[in-house]
């Protein structure tokens, strides 16, 4: 996730790379060398049913009779997994279905029409790919559309697709619904950590929000490519919506990759690097990746909720009382500059911030 004033600090893929992926789909027997990823098969994948993400019921978090029990489940999910599925979250079905439908229609557009919203040089916003920092690095088997959605005045509407006609309204509505869910979760996370919610409110003031809409085309040689390289999220809290039925998200736990099976209508939530640092490692920002399906496309939309750009990010005083800080303190603007200046590479940046 990137704040508006640092959005031009990252790198963007050039149009020829997008065309290369499109050509690969047209000729699926050939995977260009830049997309071949030997590491895709390097780590073991857990068997179906071997483990499942915690499930948190948002409505129980808000109900006085069940809130303590559900908050305890939320605490363990954040500490042990860093991921959880959020059900009964209150985002209207209509808002989610309209967003899904418009995402599907956008990626059906001819490449020339999608290129009208292409990333500009040295910009992250728009259609293309992120984290491309050199001409020879390996690429992810995916296209994406990244847009800043909050605060409202930071939106670059010129990069918001005008087709389908309802796209802009759908995204604006969906963005507002997620703002409410994220605000409540951040408040509950602060309470579980023993932090005054107002302190989190100050750090995440105005709730900067960006969305990454992901399109993962099928690839018959799916075991040779990756949809999204292993990484942690450089934000505070991520809320992911699965657009279609095709699975592909893996999270890393105990050296194994665990496939995520999204529940119908659920949001998949995960802790980002910022909350791991603020909590001094009590809550985990967990490495995850996306794999590709051999026969079907996969689509998803991830909403990243981050702190103010001028926030100093470091272990909070209430948490490190009587113990040592595990992470350096860093200005968030500098953190996000570093995050987007290198290719996705697991927990490398987070490890560099440890004391």
mmCIF file of C-alpha atoms in Angstrom:
data_model
loop_
_atom_site.group_PDB
_atom_site.id
_atom_site.type_symbol
_atom_site.label_atom_id
_atom_site.label_comp_id
_atom_site.label_asym_id
_atom_site.label_seq_id
_atom_site.Cartn_x
_atom_site.Cartn_y
_atom_site.Cartn_z
ATOM 1 C CA UNK A 1 0.000 0.000 0.000
ATOM 2 C CA UNK A 2 1.356 3.442 -0.803
ATOM 3 C CA UNK A 3 0.431 6.879 0.429
ATOM 4 C CA UNK A 4 -0.471 9.557 -2.133
ATOM 5 C CA UNK A 5 2.587 11.716 -1.694
ATOM 6 C CA UNK A 6 5.007 8.832 -2.175
ATOM 7 C CA UNK A 7 3.142 7.115 -4.977
ATOM 8 C CA UNK A 8 5.762 8.058 -7.580
ATOM 9 C CA UNK A 9 8.695 6.606 -5.655
ATOM 10 C CA UNK A 10 8.222 3.043 -6.862
ATOM 11 C CA UNK A 11 8.786 1.420 -10.213
ATOM 12 C CA UNK A 12 6.362 0.344 -12.890
ATOM 13 C CA UNK A 13 6.365 -2.245 -15.605
ATOM 14 C CA UNK A 14 6.632 -1.013 -19.163
ATOM 15 C CA UNK A 15 3.959 -1.737 -21.756
ATOM 16 C CA UNK A 16 6.098 -4.293 -23.654
ATOM 17 C CA UNK A 17 6.128 -6.483 -20.535
ATOM 18 C CA UNK A 18 2.338 -6.404 -20.383
ATOM 19 C CA UNK A 19 2.232 -7.337 -24.062
ATOM 20 C CA UNK A 20 4.663 -10.178 -23.393
ATOM 21 C CA UNK A 21 2.260 -11.690 -20.887
ATOM 22 C CA UNK A 22 -0.633 -11.293 -23.320
ATOM 23 C CA UNK A 23 1.425 -13.038 -26.009
ATOM 24 C CA UNK A 24 2.164 -15.872 -23.619
ATOM 25 C CA UNK A 25 -1.535 -16.443 -23.101
ATOM 26 C CA UNK A 26 -2.033 -16.568 -26.865
ATOM 27 C CA UNK A 27 0.744 -19.181 -27.108
ATOM 28 C CA UNK A 28 0.436 -21.091 -23.824
ATOM 29 C CA UNK A 29 2.970 -23.756 -24.817
ATOM 30 C CA UNK A 30 5.698 -21.135 -24.500
ATOM 31 C CA UNK A 31 6.510 -19.385 -21.235
ATOM 32 C CA UNK A 32 8.993 -16.528 -21.789
ATOM 33 C CA UNK A 33 12.158 -16.952 -19.685
ATOM 34 C CA UNK A 34 11.355 -13.857 -17.596
ATOM 35 C CA UNK A 35 8.328 -15.658 -16.178
ATOM 36 C CA UNK A 36 9.942 -19.037 -15.424
ATOM 37 C CA UNK A 37 10.275 -19.377 -11.633
ATOM 38 C CA UNK A 38 12.201 -22.470 -10.447
ATOM 39 C CA UNK A 39 11.470 -21.498 -6.835
ATOM 40 C CA UNK A 40 7.753 -22.065 -7.414
ATOM 41 C CA UNK A 41 8.277 -25.723 -6.472
ATOM 42 C CA UNK A 42 10.988 -25.188 -3.855
ATOM 43 C CA UNK A 43 8.897 -25.315 -0.655
ATOM 44 C CA UNK A 44 6.379 -27.987 0.357
ATOM 45 C CA UNK A 45 2.657 -27.252 0.151
ATOM 46 C CA UNK A 46 0.414 -28.548 2.919
ATOM 47 C CA UNK A 47 -2.269 -31.063 1.985
ATOM 48 C CA UNK A 48 -5.928 -30.108 1.800
ATOM 49 C CA UNK A 49 -7.485 -30.098 5.238
ATOM 50 C CA UNK A 50 -4.111 -30.146 6.986
ATOM 51 C CA UNK A 51 -4.775 -26.706 8.413
ATOM 52 C CA UNK A 52 -7.295 -23.941 7.914
ATOM 53 C CA UNK A 53 -7.266 -20.217 8.600
ATOM 54 C CA UNK A 54 -9.005 -18.971 11.740
ATOM 55 C CA UNK A 55 -12.507 -17.654 11.089
ATOM 56 C CA UNK A 56 -13.592 -14.466 12.888
ATOM 57 C CA UNK A 57 -17.244 -13.473 13.084
ATOM 58 C CA UNK A 58 -17.382 -9.685 12.806
ATOM 59 C CA UNK A 59 -20.956 -9.531 14.113
ATOM 60 C CA UNK A 60 -19.892 -11.357 17.300
ATOM 61 C CA UNK A 61 -17.063 -8.870 17.793
ATOM 62 C CA UNK A 62 -19.697 -6.131 17.932
ATOM 63 C CA UNK A 63 -22.170 -8.024 20.140
ATOM 64 C CA UNK A 64 -21.712 -7.387 23.866
ATOM 65 C CA UNK A 65 -22.532 -11.017 24.759
ATOM 66 C CA UNK A 66 -19.886 -12.531 22.477
ATOM 67 C CA UNK A 67 -17.343 -9.764 21.986
ATOM 68 C CA UNK A 68 -14.833 -10.932 24.624
ATOM 69 C CA UNK A 69 -14.748 -14.497 23.308
ATOM 70 C CA UNK A 70 -14.481 -13.373 19.689
ATOM 71 C CA UNK A 71 -11.841 -10.753 20.543
ATOM 72 C CA UNK A 72 -9.747 -13.501 22.122
ATOM 73 C CA UNK A 73 -10.046 -15.504 18.894
ATOM 74 C CA UNK A 74 -9.023 -12.399 16.950
ATOM 75 C CA UNK A 75 -5.962 -11.945 19.163
ATOM 76 C CA UNK A 76 -4.779 -15.518 18.614
ATOM 77 C CA UNK A 77 -5.428 -15.273 14.863
ATOM 78 C CA UNK A 78 -3.254 -12.149 14.609
ATOM 79 C CA UNK A 79 -0.505 -13.589 16.815
ATOM 80 C CA UNK A 80 -0.392 -17.166 15.536
ATOM 81 C CA UNK A 81 -1.384 -16.853 11.880
ATOM 82 C CA UNK A 82 -1.322 -13.189 10.868
ATOM 83 C CA UNK A 83 -4.286 -14.082 8.643
ATOM 84 C CA UNK A 84 -7.957 -14.820 9.215
ATOM 85 C CA UNK A 85 -11.225 -15.051 7.334
ATOM 86 C CA UNK A 86 -13.769 -12.427 8.338
ATOM 87 C CA UNK A 87 -17.433 -13.418 8.058
ATOM 88 C CA UNK A 88 -20.606 -11.423 8.747
ATOM 89 C CA UNK A 89 -18.574 -8.267 8.174
ATOM 90 C CA UNK A 90 -21.521 -6.127 7.123
ATOM 91 C CA UNK A 91 -20.298 -5.139 3.666
ATOM 92 C CA UNK A 92 -23.494 -5.377 1.590
ATOM 93 C CA UNK A 93 -23.629 -8.260 -0.877
ATOM 94 C CA UNK A 94 -24.697 -5.796 -3.544
ATOM 95 C CA UNK A 95 -21.538 -3.685 -3.088
ATOM 96 C CA UNK A 96 -19.314 -6.752 -3.345
ATOM 97 C CA UNK A 97 -21.118 -8.272 -6.338
ATOM 98 C CA UNK A 98 -21.062 -5.009 -8.309
ATOM 99 C CA UNK A 99 -17.353 -4.628 -7.612
ATOM 100 C CA UNK A 100 -16.676 -8.207 -8.691
ATOM 101 C CA UNK A 101 -18.694 -7.836 -11.897
ATOM 102 C CA UNK A 102 -16.922 -4.625 -12.884
ATOM 103 C CA UNK A 103 -13.491 -6.132 -12.238
ATOM 104 C CA UNK A 104 -14.323 -9.073 -14.491
ATOM 105 C CA UNK A 105 -15.560 -6.730 -17.233
ATOM 106 C CA UNK A 106 -12.503 -4.476 -17.016
ATOM 107 C CA UNK A 107 -10.057 -7.322 -17.564
ATOM 108 C CA UNK A 108 -12.118 -8.538 -20.511
ATOM 109 C CA UNK A 109 -11.404 -5.268 -22.331
ATOM 110 C CA UNK A 110 -8.943 -5.341 -25.246
ATOM 111 C CA UNK A 111 -5.363 -4.633 -24.216
ATOM 112 C CA UNK A 112 -5.380 -1.303 -26.079
ATOM 113 C CA UNK A 113 -8.325 -0.081 -23.969
ATOM 114 C CA UNK A 114 -6.729 -1.181 -20.699
ATOM 115 C CA UNK A 115 -3.479 0.533 -21.705
ATOM 116 C CA UNK A 116 -5.366 3.856 -21.576
ATOM 117 C CA UNK A 117 -4.996 3.498 -17.788
ATOM 118 C CA UNK A 118 -1.396 2.255 -17.840
ATOM 119 C CA UNK A 119 1.088 3.246 -15.180
ATOM 120 C CA UNK A 120 3.185 6.252 -16.029
ATOM 121 C CA UNK A 121 6.982 6.047 -15.660
ATOM 122 C CA UNK A 122 8.026 5.923 -12.011
ATOM 123 C CA UNK A 123 4.442 5.620 -10.832
ATOM 124 C CA UNK A 124 2.617 2.809 -9.075
ATOM 125 C CA UNK A 125 -0.927 3.814 -9.923
ATOM 126 C CA UNK A 126 -2.615 2.403 -12.980
ATOM 127 C CA UNK A 127 -2.628 -0.770 -15.042
ATOM 128 C CA UNK A 128 0.508 -2.911 -15.287
ATOM 129 C CA UNK A 129 2.676 -4.515 -12.618
ATOM 130 C CA UNK A 130 4.431 -3.369 -9.456
ATOM 131 C CA UNK A 131 7.865 -4.075 -7.988
ATOM 132 C CA UNK A 132 9.604 -4.206 -11.359
ATOM 133 C CA UNK A 133 12.953 -2.585 -10.632
ATOM 134 C CA UNK A 134 15.220 -3.976 -13.359
ATOM 135 C CA UNK A 135 15.108 -5.184 -16.944
ATOM 136 C CA UNK A 136 16.323 -8.671 -16.110
ATOM 137 C CA UNK A 137 14.369 -9.644 -12.982
ATOM 138 C CA UNK A 138 11.798 -12.426 -13.053
ATOM 139 C CA UNK A 139 8.195 -11.305 -13.520
ATOM 140 C CA UNK A 140 4.929 -12.416 -11.960
ATOM 141 C CA UNK A 141 2.312 -14.090 -14.154
ATOM 142 C CA UNK A 142 -0.264 -11.366 -13.547
ATOM 143 C CA UNK A 143 -1.628 -8.000 -14.513
ATOM 144 C CA UNK A 144 -2.861 -5.565 -11.916
ATOM 145 C CA UNK A 145 -4.649 -2.280 -11.551
ATOM 146 C CA UNK A 146 -3.474 -0.249 -8.566
ATOM 147 C CA UNK A 147 -5.479 2.784 -7.438
ATOM 148 C CA UNK A 148 -5.410 5.095 -4.443
ATOM 149 C CA UNK A 149 -8.921 5.241 -3.025
ATOM 150 C CA UNK A 150 -8.534 7.189 0.226
ATOM 151 C CA UNK A 151 -8.344 9.923 1.265
ATOM 152 C CA UNK A 152 -10.854 11.064 -1.320
ATOM 153 C CA UNK A 153 -8.854 14.095 -2.428
ATOM 154 C CA UNK A 154 -5.887 11.875 -3.329
ATOM 155 C CA UNK A 155 -7.737 9.954 -6.014
ATOM 156 C CA UNK A 156 -6.430 10.234 -9.560
ATOM 157 C CA UNK A 157 -9.726 9.706 -11.353
ATOM 158 C CA UNK A 158 -8.005 9.791 -14.752
ATOM 159 C CA UNK A 159 -6.600 6.351 -13.909
ATOM 160 C CA UNK A 160 -9.933 4.959 -12.721
ATOM 161 C CA UNK A 161 -11.386 2.971 -15.646
ATOM 162 C CA UNK A 162 -14.319 4.621 -17.389
ATOM 163 C CA UNK A 163 -15.374 1.188 -18.707
ATOM 164 C CA UNK A 164 -17.426 -0.515 -17.539
ATOM 165 C CA UNK A 165 -19.549 2.553 -16.885
ATOM 166 C CA UNK A 166 -20.290 1.607 -13.273
ATOM 167 C CA UNK A 167 -16.660 0.879 -12.305
ATOM 168 C CA UNK A 168 -15.912 4.196 -10.590
ATOM 169 C CA UNK A 169 -19.097 4.207 -8.551
ATOM 170 C CA UNK A 170 -18.659 0.560 -7.595
ATOM 171 C CA UNK A 171 -15.100 1.116 -6.389
ATOM 172 C CA UNK A 172 -16.003 4.279 -4.483
ATOM 173 C CA UNK A 173 -18.828 2.474 -2.669
ATOM 174 C CA UNK A 174 -16.744 -0.614 -1.944
ATOM 175 C CA UNK A 175 -13.870 1.519 -0.676
ATOM 176 C CA UNK A 176 -16.142 3.298 1.806
ATOM 177 C CA UNK A 177 -17.575 0.026 3.112
ATOM 178 C CA UNK A 178 -14.094 -1.368 3.741
ATOM 179 C CA UNK A 179 -13.049 1.828 5.496
ATOM 180 C CA UNK A 180 -15.685 1.151 8.139
ATOM 181 C CA UNK A 181 -14.675 -2.492 8.592
ATOM 182 C CA UNK A 182 -10.963 -1.623 8.800
ATOM 183 C CA UNK A 183 -11.570 1.142 11.347
ATOM 184 C CA UNK A 184 -13.380 -1.268 13.662
ATOM 185 C CA UNK A 185 -10.750 -3.972 13.286
ATOM 186 C CA UNK A 186 -7.942 -1.511 14.001
ATOM 187 C CA UNK A 187 -9.724 -0.367 17.159
ATOM 188 C CA UNK A 188 -10.171 -3.966 18.355
ATOM 189 C CA UNK A 189 -6.577 -4.849 17.476
ATOM 190 C CA UNK A 190 -5.375 -1.889 19.544
ATOM 191 C CA UNK A 191 -7.469 -3.000 22.527
ATOM 192 C CA UNK A 192 -6.174 -6.564 22.262
ATOM 193 C CA UNK A 193 -2.627 -5.210 22.328
ATOM 194 C CA UNK A 194 -3.373 -3.094 25.396
ATOM 195 C CA UNK A 195 -3.040 0.131 23.433
ATOM 196 C CA UNK A 196 -5.417 3.076 23.681
ATOM 197 C CA UNK A 197 -7.498 3.015 20.471
ATOM 198 C CA UNK A 198 -6.909 6.759 20.137
ATOM 199 C CA UNK A 199 -3.204 6.090 19.622
ATOM 200 C CA UNK A 200 -3.948 3.824 16.673
ATOM 201 C CA UNK A 201 -6.450 6.404 15.416
ATOM 202 C CA UNK A 202 -3.684 9.008 15.347
ATOM 203 C CA UNK A 203 -1.256 6.729 13.494
ATOM 204 C CA UNK A 204 -3.890 5.659 10.958
ATOM 205 C CA UNK A 205 -5.539 9.082 10.751
ATOM 206 C CA UNK A 206 -7.700 9.524 7.616
ATOM 207 C CA UNK A 207 -7.056 5.832 6.893
ATOM 208 C CA UNK A 208 -4.993 6.024 3.710
ATOM 209 C CA UNK A 209 -6.251 3.224 1.479
ATOM 210 C CA UNK A 210 -5.092 1.776 -1.812
ATOM 211 C CA UNK A 211 -6.446 -1.158 -3.786
ATOM 212 C CA UNK A 212 -4.661 -3.636 -5.988
ATOM 213 C CA UNK A 213 -6.967 -5.436 -8.402
ATOM 214 C CA UNK A 214 -5.294 -8.636 -9.557
ATOM 215 C CA UNK A 215 -5.778 -10.655 -12.737
ATOM 216 C CA UNK A 216 -4.008 -14.011 -12.905
ATOM 217 C CA UNK A 217 -4.412 -15.634 -16.359
ATOM 218 C CA UNK A 218 -4.331 -19.425 -16.636
ATOM 219 C CA UNK A 219 -1.083 -21.094 -17.651
ATOM 220 C CA UNK A 220 -0.894 -24.773 -18.680
ATOM 221 C CA UNK A 221 2.647 -24.797 -17.271
ATOM 222 C CA UNK A 222 1.364 -23.340 -14.030
ATOM 223 C CA UNK A 223 3.983 -25.021 -11.854
ATOM 224 C CA UNK A 224 6.705 -23.025 -13.628
ATOM 225 C CA UNK A 225 5.315 -19.541 -12.862
ATOM 226 C CA UNK A 226 4.121 -17.484 -9.899
ATOM 227 C CA UNK A 227 1.176 -15.112 -9.853
ATOM 228 C CA UNK A 228 2.605 -12.996 -7.035
ATOM 229 C CA UNK A 229 6.047 -13.474 -5.510
ATOM 230 C CA UNK A 230 6.392 -14.323 -1.806
ATOM 231 C CA UNK A 231 6.125 -11.141 0.254
ATOM 232 C CA UNK A 232 4.641 -9.445 3.271
ATOM 233 C CA UNK A 233 2.354 -6.424 2.982
ATOM 234 C CA UNK A 234 3.940 -3.035 3.648
ATOM 235 C CA UNK A 235 0.708 -1.680 5.147
ATOM 236 C CA UNK A 236 -1.137 -1.994 8.435
ATOM 237 C CA UNK A 237 -4.133 -4.143 7.557
ATOM 238 C CA UNK A 238 -5.168 -5.802 4.291
ATOM 239 C CA UNK A 239 -8.683 -6.899 3.333
ATOM 240 C CA UNK A 240 -8.851 -9.227 0.327
ATOM 241 C CA UNK A 241 -11.957 -10.182 -1.637
ATOM 242 C CA UNK A 242 -11.887 -13.238 -3.883
ATOM 243 C CA UNK A 243 -13.621 -12.235 -7.136
ATOM 244 C CA UNK A 244 -14.202 -15.681 -8.632
ATOM 245 C CA UNK A 245 -14.111 -19.288 -7.447
ATOM 246 C CA UNK A 246 -10.501 -20.054 -8.439
ATOM 247 C CA UNK A 247 -8.144 -20.417 -5.473
ATOM 248 C CA UNK A 248 -4.486 -19.458 -5.471
ATOM 249 C CA UNK A 249 -3.486 -17.675 -2.249
ATOM 250 C CA UNK A 250 -0.844 -19.460 -0.141
ATOM 251 C CA UNK A 251 0.408 -18.348 3.258
ATOM 252 C CA UNK A 252 3.656 -19.562 4.820
ATOM 253 C CA UNK A 253 3.642 -21.173 8.238
ATOM 254 C CA UNK A 254 6.280 -23.446 9.724
ATOM 255 C CA UNK A 255 8.165 -23.634 6.443
ATOM 256 C CA UNK A 256 5.142 -24.900 4.511
ATOM 257 C CA UNK A 257 2.775 -23.137 2.133
ATOM 258 C CA UNK A 258 -0.862 -23.409 3.197
ATOM 259 C CA UNK A 259 -3.542 -23.012 0.500
ATOM 260 C CA UNK A 260 -6.355 -20.665 1.510
ATOM 261 C CA UNK A 261 -9.913 -21.761 0.724
ATOM 262 C CA UNK A 262 -12.033 -18.582 0.857
ATOM 263 C CA UNK A 263 -15.435 -18.929 2.482
ATOM 264 C CA UNK A 264 -18.358 -17.584 0.427
ATOM 265 C CA UNK A 265 -18.773 -13.859 1.055
ATOM 266 C CA UNK A 266 -15.800 -13.672 3.442
ATOM 267 C CA UNK A 267 -13.019 -11.121 3.465
ATOM 268 C CA UNK A 268 -9.520 -12.486 3.994
ATOM 269 C CA UNK A 269 -7.733 -10.178 6.424
ATOM 270 C CA UNK A 270 -4.038 -10.064 7.198
ATOM 271 C CA UNK A 271 -1.677 -8.144 9.418
ATOM 272 C CA UNK A 272 0.829 -5.948 7.572
ATOM 273 C CA UNK A 273 4.405 -4.969 8.375
ATOM 274 C CA UNK A 274 3.353 -1.780 10.161
ATOM 275 C CA UNK A 275 1.265 -3.548 12.801
ATOM 276 C CA UNK A 276 4.009 -6.146 13.308
ATOM 277 C CA UNK A 277 6.446 -3.315 14.043
ATOM 278 C CA UNK A 278 4.011 -1.359 16.235
ATOM 279 C CA UNK A 279 3.220 -4.507 18.227
ATOM 280 C CA UNK A 280 6.938 -5.339 18.577
ATOM 281 C CA UNK A 281 6.329 -8.664 16.864
ATOM 282 C CA UNK A 282 3.348 -9.745 18.977
ATOM 283 C CA UNK A 283 1.274 -9.773 15.774
ATOM 284 C CA UNK A 284 2.756 -11.273 12.636
ATOM 285 C CA UNK A 285 3.020 -9.988 9.081
ATOM 286 C CA UNK A 286 3.107 -13.335 7.336
ATOM 287 C CA UNK A 287 4.747 -14.172 4.035
ATOM 288 C CA UNK A 288 2.290 -15.105 1.288
ATOM 289 C CA UNK A 289 2.226 -15.716 -2.453
ATOM 290 C CA UNK A 290 -0.157 -16.476 -5.306
ATOM 291 C CA UNK A 291 0.021 -19.507 -7.565
ATOM 292 C CA UNK A 292 -1.538 -19.920 -10.997
ATOM 293 C CA UNK A 293 -4.287 -22.266 -12.189
ATOM 294 C CA UNK A 294 -3.541 -24.313 -15.287
ATOM 295 C CA UNK A 295 -6.991 -23.873 -16.845
ATOM 296 C CA UNK A 296 -8.835 -20.946 -15.274
ATOM 297 C CA UNK A 297 -8.187 -17.281 -14.553
ATOM 298 C CA UNK A 298 -8.235 -15.955 -11.005
ATOM 299 C CA UNK A 299 -9.207 -12.458 -9.909
ATOM 300 C CA UNK A 300 -9.051 -10.725 -6.539
ATOM 301 C CA UNK A 301 -9.041 -7.250 -5.025
ATOM 302 C CA UNK A 302 -6.826 -6.350 -2.069
ATOM 303 C CA UNK A 303 -7.432 -3.168 -0.058
ATOM 304 C CA UNK A 304 -4.449 -1.917 1.949
ATOM 305 C CA UNK A 305 -4.955 0.336 4.971
ATOM 306 C CA UNK A 306 -1.858 2.173 6.104
ATOM 307 C CA UNK A 307 -0.694 4.917 8.452
ATOM 308 C CA UNK A 308 -0.188 8.605 7.754
ATOM 309 C CA UNK A 309 2.896 9.225 5.671
ATOM 310 C CA UNK A 310 4.507 11.373 8.382
ATOM 311 C CA UNK A 311 4.002 8.754 11.114
ATOM 312 C CA UNK A 312 7.028 7.432 12.957
ATOM 313 C CA UNK A 313 6.677 3.672 12.972
ATOM 314 C CA UNK A 314 8.315 1.769 15.799
ATOM 315 C CA UNK A 315 7.392 -0.510 18.710
ATOM 316 C CA UNK A 316 4.851 1.297 20.879
ATOM 317 C CA UNK A 317 5.912 2.308 24.386
ATOM 318 C CA UNK A 318 3.011 0.476 26.078
ATOM 319 C CA UNK A 319 4.129 -2.798 24.502
ATOM 320 C CA UNK A 320 7.875 -2.596 25.155
ATOM 321 C CA UNK A 321 7.567 -1.749 28.859
ATOM 322 C CA UNK A 322 9.889 -4.126 30.650
ATOM 323 C CA UNK A 323 11.284 -5.610 27.438
ATOM 324 C CA UNK A 324 13.467 -4.597 24.512
ATOM 325 C CA UNK A 325 12.379 -3.187 21.183
ATOM 326 C CA UNK A 326 12.820 -5.706 18.380
ATOM 327 C CA UNK A 327 12.596 -3.205 15.508
ATOM 328 C CA UNK A 328 14.077 0.145 14.609
ATOM 329 C CA UNK A 329 11.801 3.174 14.381
ATOM 330 C CA UNK A 330 11.379 4.585 10.899
ATOM 331 C CA UNK A 331 9.373 7.309 9.214
ATOM 332 C CA UNK A 332 6.596 5.655 7.222
ATOM 333 C CA UNK A 333 7.431 7.684 4.138
ATOM 334 C CA UNK A 334 10.960 6.277 4.245
ATOM 335 C CA UNK A 335 9.671 2.772 4.934
ATOM 336 C CA UNK A 336 7.358 2.744 1.940
ATOM 337 C CA UNK A 337 10.082 4.235 -0.256
ATOM 338 C CA UNK A 338 12.302 1.286 0.671
ATOM 339 C CA UNK A 339 9.421 -1.183 0.270
ATOM 340 C CA UNK A 340 8.716 -0.223 -3.327
ATOM 341 C CA UNK A 341 12.350 0.271 -4.355
ATOM 342 C CA UNK A 342 13.124 -3.457 -4.488
ATOM 343 C CA UNK A 343 11.449 -6.523 -5.935
ATOM 344 C CA UNK A 344 9.196 -8.650 -3.733
ATOM 345 C CA UNK A 345 11.471 -10.877 -1.675
ATOM 346 C CA UNK A 346 9.771 -12.558 1.262
ATOM 347 C CA UNK A 347 10.571 -10.927 4.609
ATOM 348 C CA UNK A 348 13.876 -9.391 3.528
ATOM 349 C CA UNK A 349 12.903 -5.790 4.322
ATOM 350 C CA UNK A 350 11.335 -6.680 7.665
ATOM 351 C CA UNK A 351 14.394 -8.680 8.655
ATOM 352 C CA UNK A 352 16.569 -5.653 7.838
ATOM 353 C CA UNK A 353 14.580 -3.568 10.345
ATOM 354 C CA UNK A 354 15.162 -5.921 13.257
ATOM 355 C CA UNK A 355 17.483 -4.897 16.057
#
